[in-house]
PDB file of C-alpha atoms and ligand atoms in Angstrom:
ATOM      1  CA  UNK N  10     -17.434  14.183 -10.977  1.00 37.00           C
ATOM      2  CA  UNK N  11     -14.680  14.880  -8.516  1.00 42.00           C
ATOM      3  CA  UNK N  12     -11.786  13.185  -7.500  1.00 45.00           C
ATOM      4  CA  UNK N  13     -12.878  11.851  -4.421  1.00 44.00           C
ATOM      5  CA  UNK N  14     -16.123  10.722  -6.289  1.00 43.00           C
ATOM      6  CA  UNK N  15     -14.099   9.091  -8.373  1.00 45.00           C
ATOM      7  CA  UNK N  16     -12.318   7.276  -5.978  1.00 47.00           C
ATOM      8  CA  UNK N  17     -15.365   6.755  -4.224  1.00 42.00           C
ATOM      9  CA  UNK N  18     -16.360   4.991  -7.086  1.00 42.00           C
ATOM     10  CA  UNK N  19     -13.614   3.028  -8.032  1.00 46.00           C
ATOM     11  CA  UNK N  20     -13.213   1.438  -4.656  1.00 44.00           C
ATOM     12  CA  UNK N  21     -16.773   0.688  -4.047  1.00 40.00           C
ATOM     13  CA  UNK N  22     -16.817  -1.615  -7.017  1.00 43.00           C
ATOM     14  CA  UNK N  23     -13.548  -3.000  -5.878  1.00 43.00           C
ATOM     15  CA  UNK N  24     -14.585  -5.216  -2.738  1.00 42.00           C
ATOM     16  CA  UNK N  25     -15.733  -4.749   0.881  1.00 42.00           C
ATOM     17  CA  UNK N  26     -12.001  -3.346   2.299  1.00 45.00           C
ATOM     18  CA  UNK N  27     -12.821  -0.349  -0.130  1.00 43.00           C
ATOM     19  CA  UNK N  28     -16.270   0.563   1.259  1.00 41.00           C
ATOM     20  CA  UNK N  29     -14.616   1.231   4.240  1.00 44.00           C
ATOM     21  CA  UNK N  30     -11.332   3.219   2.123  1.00 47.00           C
ATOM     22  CA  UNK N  31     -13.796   4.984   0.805  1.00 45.00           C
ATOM     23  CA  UNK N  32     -15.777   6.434   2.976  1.00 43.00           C
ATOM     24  CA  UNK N  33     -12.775   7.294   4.989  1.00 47.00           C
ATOM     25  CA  UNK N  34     -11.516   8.922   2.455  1.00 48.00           C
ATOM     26  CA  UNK N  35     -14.738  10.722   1.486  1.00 42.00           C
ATOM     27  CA  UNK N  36     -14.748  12.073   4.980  1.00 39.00           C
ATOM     28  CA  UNK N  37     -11.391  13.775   4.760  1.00 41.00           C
ATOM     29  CA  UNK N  38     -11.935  17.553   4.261  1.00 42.00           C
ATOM     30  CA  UNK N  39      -8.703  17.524   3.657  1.00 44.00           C
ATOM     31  CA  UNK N  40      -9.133  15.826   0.186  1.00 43.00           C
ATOM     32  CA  UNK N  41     -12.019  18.019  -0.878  1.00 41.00           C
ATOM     33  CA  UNK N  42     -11.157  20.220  -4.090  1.00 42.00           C
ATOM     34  CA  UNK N  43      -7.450  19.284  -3.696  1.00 44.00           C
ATOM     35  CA  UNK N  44      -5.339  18.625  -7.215  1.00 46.00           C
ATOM     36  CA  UNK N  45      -4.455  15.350  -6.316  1.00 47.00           C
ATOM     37  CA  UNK N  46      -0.223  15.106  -6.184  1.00 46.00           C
ATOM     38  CA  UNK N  47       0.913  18.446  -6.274  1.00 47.00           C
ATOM     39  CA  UNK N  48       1.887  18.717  -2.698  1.00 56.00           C
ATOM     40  CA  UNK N  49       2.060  16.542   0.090  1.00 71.00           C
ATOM     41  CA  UNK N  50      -1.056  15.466   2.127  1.00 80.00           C
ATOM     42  CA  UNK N  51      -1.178  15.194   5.583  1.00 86.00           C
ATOM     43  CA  UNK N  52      -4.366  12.660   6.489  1.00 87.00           C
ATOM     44  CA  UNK N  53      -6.323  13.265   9.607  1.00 88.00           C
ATOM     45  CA  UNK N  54      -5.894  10.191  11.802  1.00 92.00           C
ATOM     46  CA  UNK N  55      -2.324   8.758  10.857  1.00 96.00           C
ATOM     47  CA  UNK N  56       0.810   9.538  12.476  1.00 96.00           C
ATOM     48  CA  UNK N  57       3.646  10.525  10.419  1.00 96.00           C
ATOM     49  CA  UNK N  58       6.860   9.430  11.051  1.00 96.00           C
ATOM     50  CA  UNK N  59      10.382  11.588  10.690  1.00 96.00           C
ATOM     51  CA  UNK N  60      10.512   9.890   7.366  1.00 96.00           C
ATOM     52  CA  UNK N  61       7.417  11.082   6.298  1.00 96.00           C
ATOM     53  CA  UNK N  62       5.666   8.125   6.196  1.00 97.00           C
ATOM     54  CA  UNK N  63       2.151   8.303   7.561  1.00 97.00           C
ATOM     55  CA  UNK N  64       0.281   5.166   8.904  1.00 97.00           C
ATOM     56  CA  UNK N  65      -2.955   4.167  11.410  1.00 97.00           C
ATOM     57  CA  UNK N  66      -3.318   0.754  12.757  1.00 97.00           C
ATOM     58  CA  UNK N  67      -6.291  -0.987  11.877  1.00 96.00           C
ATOM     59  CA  UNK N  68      -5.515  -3.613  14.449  1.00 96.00           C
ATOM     60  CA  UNK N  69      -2.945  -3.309  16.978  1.00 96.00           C
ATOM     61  CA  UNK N  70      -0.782  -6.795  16.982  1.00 96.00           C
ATOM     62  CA  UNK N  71      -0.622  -8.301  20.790  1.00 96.00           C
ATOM     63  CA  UNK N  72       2.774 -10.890  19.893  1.00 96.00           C
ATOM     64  CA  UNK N  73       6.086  -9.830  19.640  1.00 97.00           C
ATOM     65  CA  UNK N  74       7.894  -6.931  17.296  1.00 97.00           C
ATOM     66  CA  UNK N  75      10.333  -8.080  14.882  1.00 97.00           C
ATOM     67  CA  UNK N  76      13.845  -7.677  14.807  1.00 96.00           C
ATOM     68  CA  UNK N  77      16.517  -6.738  12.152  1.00 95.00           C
ATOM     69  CA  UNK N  78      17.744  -9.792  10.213  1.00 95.00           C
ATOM     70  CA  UNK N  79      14.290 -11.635  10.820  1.00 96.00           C
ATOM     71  CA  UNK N  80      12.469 -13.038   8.452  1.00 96.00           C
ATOM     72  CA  UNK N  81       8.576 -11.827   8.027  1.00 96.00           C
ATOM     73  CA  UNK N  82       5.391 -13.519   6.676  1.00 94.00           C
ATOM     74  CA  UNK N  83       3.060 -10.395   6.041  1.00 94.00           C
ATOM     75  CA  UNK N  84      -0.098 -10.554   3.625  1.00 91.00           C
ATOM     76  CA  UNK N  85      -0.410  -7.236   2.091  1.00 93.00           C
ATOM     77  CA  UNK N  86      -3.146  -4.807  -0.074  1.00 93.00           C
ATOM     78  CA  UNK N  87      -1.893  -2.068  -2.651  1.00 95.00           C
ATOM     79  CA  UNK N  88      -4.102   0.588  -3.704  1.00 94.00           C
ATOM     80  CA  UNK N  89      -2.971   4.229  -5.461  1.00 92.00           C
ATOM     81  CA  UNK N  90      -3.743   6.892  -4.308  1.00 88.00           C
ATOM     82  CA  UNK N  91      -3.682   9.555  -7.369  1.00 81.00           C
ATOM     83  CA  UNK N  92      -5.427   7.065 -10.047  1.00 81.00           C
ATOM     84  CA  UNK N  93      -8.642   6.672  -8.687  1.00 81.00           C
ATOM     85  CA  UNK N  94      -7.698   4.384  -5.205  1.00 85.00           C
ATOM     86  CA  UNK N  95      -6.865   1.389  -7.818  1.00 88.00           C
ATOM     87  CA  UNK N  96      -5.917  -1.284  -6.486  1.00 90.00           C
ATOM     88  CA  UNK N  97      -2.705  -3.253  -7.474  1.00 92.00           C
ATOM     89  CA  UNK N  98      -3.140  -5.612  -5.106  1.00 91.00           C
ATOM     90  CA  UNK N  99      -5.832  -7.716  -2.852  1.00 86.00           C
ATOM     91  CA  UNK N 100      -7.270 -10.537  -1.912  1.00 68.00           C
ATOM     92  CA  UNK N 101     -10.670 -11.578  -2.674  1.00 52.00           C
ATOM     93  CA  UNK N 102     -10.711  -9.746  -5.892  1.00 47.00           C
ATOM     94  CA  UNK N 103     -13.424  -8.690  -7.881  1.00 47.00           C
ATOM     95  CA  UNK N 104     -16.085 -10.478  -9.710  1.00 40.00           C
ATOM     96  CA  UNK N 105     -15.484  -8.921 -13.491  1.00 40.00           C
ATOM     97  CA  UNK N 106     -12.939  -6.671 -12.356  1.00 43.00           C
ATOM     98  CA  UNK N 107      -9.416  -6.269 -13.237  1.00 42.00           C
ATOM     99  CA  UNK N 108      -8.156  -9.013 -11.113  1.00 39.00           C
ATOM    100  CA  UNK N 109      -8.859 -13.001 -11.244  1.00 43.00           C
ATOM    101  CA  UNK N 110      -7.605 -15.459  -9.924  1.00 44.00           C
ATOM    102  CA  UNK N 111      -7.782 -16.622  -5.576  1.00 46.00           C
ATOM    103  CA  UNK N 112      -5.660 -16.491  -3.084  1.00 47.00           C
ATOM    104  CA  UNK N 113      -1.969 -14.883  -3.569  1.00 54.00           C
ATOM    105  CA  UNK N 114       0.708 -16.397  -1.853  1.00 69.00           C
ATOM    106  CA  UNK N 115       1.792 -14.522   1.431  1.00 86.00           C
ATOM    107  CA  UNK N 116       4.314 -12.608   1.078  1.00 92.00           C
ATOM    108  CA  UNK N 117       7.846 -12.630   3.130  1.00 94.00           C
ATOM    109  CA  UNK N 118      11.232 -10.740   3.483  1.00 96.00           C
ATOM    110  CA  UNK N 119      14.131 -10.181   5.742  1.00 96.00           C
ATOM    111  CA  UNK N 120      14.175  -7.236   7.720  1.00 96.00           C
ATOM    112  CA  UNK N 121      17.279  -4.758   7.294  1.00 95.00           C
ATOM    113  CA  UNK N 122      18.072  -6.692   4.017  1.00 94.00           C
ATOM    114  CA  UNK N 123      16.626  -4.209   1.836  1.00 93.00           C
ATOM    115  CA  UNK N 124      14.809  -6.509   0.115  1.00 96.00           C
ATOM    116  CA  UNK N 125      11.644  -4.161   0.340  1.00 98.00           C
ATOM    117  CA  UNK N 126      10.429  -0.252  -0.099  1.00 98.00           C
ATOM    118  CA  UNK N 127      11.941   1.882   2.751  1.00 97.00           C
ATOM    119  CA  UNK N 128       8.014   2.387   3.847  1.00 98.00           C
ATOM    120  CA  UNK N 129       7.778  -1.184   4.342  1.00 97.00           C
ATOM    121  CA  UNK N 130      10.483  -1.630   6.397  1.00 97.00           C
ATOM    122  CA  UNK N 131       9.738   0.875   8.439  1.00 98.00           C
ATOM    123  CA  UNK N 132       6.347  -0.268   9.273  1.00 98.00           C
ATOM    124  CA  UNK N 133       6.956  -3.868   9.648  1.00 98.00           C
ATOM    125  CA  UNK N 134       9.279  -3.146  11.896  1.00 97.00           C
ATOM    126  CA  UNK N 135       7.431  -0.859  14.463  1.00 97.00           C
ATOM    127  CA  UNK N 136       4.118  -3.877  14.093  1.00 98.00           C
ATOM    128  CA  UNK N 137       3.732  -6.177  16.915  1.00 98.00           C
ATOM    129  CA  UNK N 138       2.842  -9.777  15.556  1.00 97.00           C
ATOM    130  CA  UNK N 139      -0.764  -9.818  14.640  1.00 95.00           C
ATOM    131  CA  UNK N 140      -1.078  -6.584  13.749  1.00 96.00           C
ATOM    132  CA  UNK N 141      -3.062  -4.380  10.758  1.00 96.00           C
ATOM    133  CA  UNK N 142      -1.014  -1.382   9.565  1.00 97.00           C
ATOM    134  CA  UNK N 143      -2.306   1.218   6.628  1.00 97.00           C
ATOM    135  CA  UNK N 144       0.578   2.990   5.337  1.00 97.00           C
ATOM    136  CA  UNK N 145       0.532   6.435   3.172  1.00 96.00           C
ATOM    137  CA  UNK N 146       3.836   6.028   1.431  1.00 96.00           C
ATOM    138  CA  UNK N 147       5.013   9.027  -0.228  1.00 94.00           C
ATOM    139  CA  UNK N 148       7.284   8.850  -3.262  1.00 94.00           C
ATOM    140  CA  UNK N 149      10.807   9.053  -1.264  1.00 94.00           C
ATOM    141  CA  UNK N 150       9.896   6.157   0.914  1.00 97.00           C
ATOM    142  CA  UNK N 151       8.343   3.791  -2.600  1.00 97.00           C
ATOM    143  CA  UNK N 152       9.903   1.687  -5.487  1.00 97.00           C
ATOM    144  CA  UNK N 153      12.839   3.061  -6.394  1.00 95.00           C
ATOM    145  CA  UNK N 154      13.355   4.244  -9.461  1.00 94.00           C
ATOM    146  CA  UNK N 155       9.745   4.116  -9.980  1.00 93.00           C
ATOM    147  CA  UNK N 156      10.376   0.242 -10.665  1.00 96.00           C
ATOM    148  CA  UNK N 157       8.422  -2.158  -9.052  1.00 96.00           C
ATOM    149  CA  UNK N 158      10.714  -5.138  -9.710  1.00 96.00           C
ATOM    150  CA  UNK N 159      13.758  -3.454  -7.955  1.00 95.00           C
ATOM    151  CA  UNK N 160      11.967  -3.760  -4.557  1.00 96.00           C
ATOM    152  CA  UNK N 161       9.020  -5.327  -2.964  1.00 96.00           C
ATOM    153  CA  UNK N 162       6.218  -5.931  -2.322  1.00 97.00           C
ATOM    154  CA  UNK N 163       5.780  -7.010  -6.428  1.00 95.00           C
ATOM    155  CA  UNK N 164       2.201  -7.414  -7.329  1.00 94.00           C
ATOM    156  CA  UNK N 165       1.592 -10.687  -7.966  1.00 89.00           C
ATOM    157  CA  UNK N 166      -1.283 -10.302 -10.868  1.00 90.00           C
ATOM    158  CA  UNK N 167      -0.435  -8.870 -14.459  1.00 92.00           C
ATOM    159  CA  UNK N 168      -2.894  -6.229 -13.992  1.00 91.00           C
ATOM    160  CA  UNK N 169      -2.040  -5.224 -10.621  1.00 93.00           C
ATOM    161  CA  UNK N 170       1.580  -4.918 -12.477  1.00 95.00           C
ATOM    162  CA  UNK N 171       0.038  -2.864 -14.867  1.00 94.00           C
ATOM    163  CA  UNK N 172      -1.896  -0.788 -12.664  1.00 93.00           C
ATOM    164  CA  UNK N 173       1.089   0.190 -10.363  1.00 95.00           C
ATOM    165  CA  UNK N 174       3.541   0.760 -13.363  1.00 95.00           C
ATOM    166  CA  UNK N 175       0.972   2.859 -14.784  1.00 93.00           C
ATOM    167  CA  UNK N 176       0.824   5.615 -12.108  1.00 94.00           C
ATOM    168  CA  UNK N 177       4.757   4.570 -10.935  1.00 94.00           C
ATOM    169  CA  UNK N 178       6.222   5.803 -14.827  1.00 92.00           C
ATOM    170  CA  UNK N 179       3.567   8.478 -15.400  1.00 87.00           C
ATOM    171  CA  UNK N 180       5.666  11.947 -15.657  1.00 78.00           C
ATOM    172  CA  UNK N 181       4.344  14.472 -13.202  1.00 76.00           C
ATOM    173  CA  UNK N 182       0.428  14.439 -14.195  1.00 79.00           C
ATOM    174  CA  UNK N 183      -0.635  11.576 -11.290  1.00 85.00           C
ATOM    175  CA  UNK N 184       0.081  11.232  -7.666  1.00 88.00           C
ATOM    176  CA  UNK N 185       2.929   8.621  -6.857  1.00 92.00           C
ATOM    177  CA  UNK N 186       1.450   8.100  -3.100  1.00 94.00           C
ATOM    178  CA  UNK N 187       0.818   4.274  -2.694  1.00 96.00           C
ATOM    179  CA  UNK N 188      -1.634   3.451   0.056  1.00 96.00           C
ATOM    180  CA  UNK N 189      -0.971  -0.382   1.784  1.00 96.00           C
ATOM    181  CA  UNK N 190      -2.724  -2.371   4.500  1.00 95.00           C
ATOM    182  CA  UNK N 191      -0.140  -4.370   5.370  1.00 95.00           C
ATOM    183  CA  UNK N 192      -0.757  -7.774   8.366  1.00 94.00           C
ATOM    184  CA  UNK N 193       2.134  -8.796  10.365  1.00 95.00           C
ATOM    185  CA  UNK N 194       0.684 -13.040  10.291  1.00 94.00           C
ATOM    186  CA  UNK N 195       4.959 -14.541  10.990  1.00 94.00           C
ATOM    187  CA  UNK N 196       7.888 -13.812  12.723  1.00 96.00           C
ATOM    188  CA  UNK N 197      10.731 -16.529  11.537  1.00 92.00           C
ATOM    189  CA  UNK N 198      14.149 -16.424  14.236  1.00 81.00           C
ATOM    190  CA  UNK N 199      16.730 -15.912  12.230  1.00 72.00           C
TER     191      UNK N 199
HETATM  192  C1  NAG V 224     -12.233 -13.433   1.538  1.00 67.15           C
HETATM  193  O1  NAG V 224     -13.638 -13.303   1.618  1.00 67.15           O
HETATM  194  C2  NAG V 224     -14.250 -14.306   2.409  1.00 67.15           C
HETATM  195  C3  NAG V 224     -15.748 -14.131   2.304  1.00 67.15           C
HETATM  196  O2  NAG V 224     -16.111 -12.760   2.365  1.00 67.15           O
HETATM  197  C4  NAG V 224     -13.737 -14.199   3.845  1.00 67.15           C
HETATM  198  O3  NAG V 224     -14.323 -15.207   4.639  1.00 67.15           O
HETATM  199  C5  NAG V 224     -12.237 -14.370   3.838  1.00 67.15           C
HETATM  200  O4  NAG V 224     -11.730 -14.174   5.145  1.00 67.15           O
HETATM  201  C6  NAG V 224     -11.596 -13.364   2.902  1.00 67.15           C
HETATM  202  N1  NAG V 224     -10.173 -13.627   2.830  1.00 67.15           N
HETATM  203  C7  NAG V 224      -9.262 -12.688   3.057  1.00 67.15           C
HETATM  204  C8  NAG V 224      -7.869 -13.133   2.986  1.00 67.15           C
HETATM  205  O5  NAG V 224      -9.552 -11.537   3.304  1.00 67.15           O
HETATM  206  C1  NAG V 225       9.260  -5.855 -14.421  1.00 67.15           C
HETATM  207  O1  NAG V 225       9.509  -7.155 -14.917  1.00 67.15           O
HETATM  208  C2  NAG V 225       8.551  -7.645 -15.830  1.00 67.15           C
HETATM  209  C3  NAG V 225       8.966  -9.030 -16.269  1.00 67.15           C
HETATM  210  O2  NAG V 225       9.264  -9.829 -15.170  1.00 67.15           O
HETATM  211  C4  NAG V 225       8.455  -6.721 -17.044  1.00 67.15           C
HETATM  212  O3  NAG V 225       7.427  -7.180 -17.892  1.00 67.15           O
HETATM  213  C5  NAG V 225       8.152  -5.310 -16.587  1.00 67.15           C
HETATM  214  O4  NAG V 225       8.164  -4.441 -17.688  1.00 67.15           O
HETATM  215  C6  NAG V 225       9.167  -4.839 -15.570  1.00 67.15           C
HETATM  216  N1  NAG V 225       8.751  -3.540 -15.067  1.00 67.15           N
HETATM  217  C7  NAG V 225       9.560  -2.498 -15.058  1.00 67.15           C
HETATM  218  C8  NAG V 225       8.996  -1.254 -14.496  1.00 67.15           C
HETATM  219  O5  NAG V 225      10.694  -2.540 -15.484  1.00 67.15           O
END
């Protein structure tokens, strides 16, 4: 089986968000035969950034943007990229899967306080309020030190943990690229 079979695979059984990951991603003849995570991708579709970060908007917000020292309410999805499109973190999780429990809590930070990945910042900060924003974060712009407790967004589930350290400490064999749908829902005045 391939790798975007695979993929194709593992998101299917992961919920409805990944049908439509999926096939996205199955369309992209820029993924077919590729070694996952030996060079940088450029996706058809996204804009990329000076910093390299690539992202689409699935829904444009209509409300305000946010400014530095603000505090934001966002409610966020993790998938890799190079381990099969796992997911380290979503809502509505799988029946049987890797993930139980409901509903996370949302999830907020201060912008320009560093309390998140670089690639987070930087997207939350270009979203007006209401907004849907899938990020490609490359290495560079992810948990430093390939430690997902220096930075956020933590996932909030052991397994999601797991998952993400998993690919995060792996030494050169698996793509680092994270993939994130992230949704602006708050803007708190500072
Ligand atoms: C979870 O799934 C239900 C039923 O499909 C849907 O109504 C709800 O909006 C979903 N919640 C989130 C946060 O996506
Ligand atoms: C992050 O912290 C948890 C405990 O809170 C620990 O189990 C885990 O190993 C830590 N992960 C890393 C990458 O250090």
């Amino acid at each position: 089986m391939s790798s975007i079979g695979l993929l194709a695979a593992a998101l299917l059984n992961a919920s409805g968000k990944g049908v439509a990951l999926a096939s996205e991603f199955a369309d992209m003849p820029a993924l077919k035969g590729k070694d996952y995570g030996k060079t940088k991708m450029r996706y058809p579709d996204y804009t990329e950034t000076r910093s390299g970060l690539q992202y689409k908007d699935l829904r444009l917000g209509s409300g305000p943007t946010p400014k530095n020292g603000e505090t934001v309410v966002v409610d966020w999805d993790g998938y890799t990229i190079g381990y099969y499109g796992r997911i380290f973190e979503a809502r509505n999780k799988t029946k049987g899967g890797s993930f139980e429990g409901g509903d996370k809590d949302l999830y907020r930070f201060r912008l320009g306080s560093q309390e998140v990945i670089p690639a987070f910042e930087e997207a939350v900060s270009g979203m007006a309020l209401g907004g849907v924003r899938r990020i490609i974060v490359p290495p560079e712009l992810g948990y430093p030190d390939n430690d997902y407790n220096k930075s956020g967004p933590r996932p909030t589930t052991f397994s999601g943990q797991r998952a993400l350290d998993f690919v995060l400490r792996n030494q050169g064999l698996i793509d680092k690229t994270l993939l994130f749908d992230i949704e602006l829902l708050k803007i708190v005045p500072s």
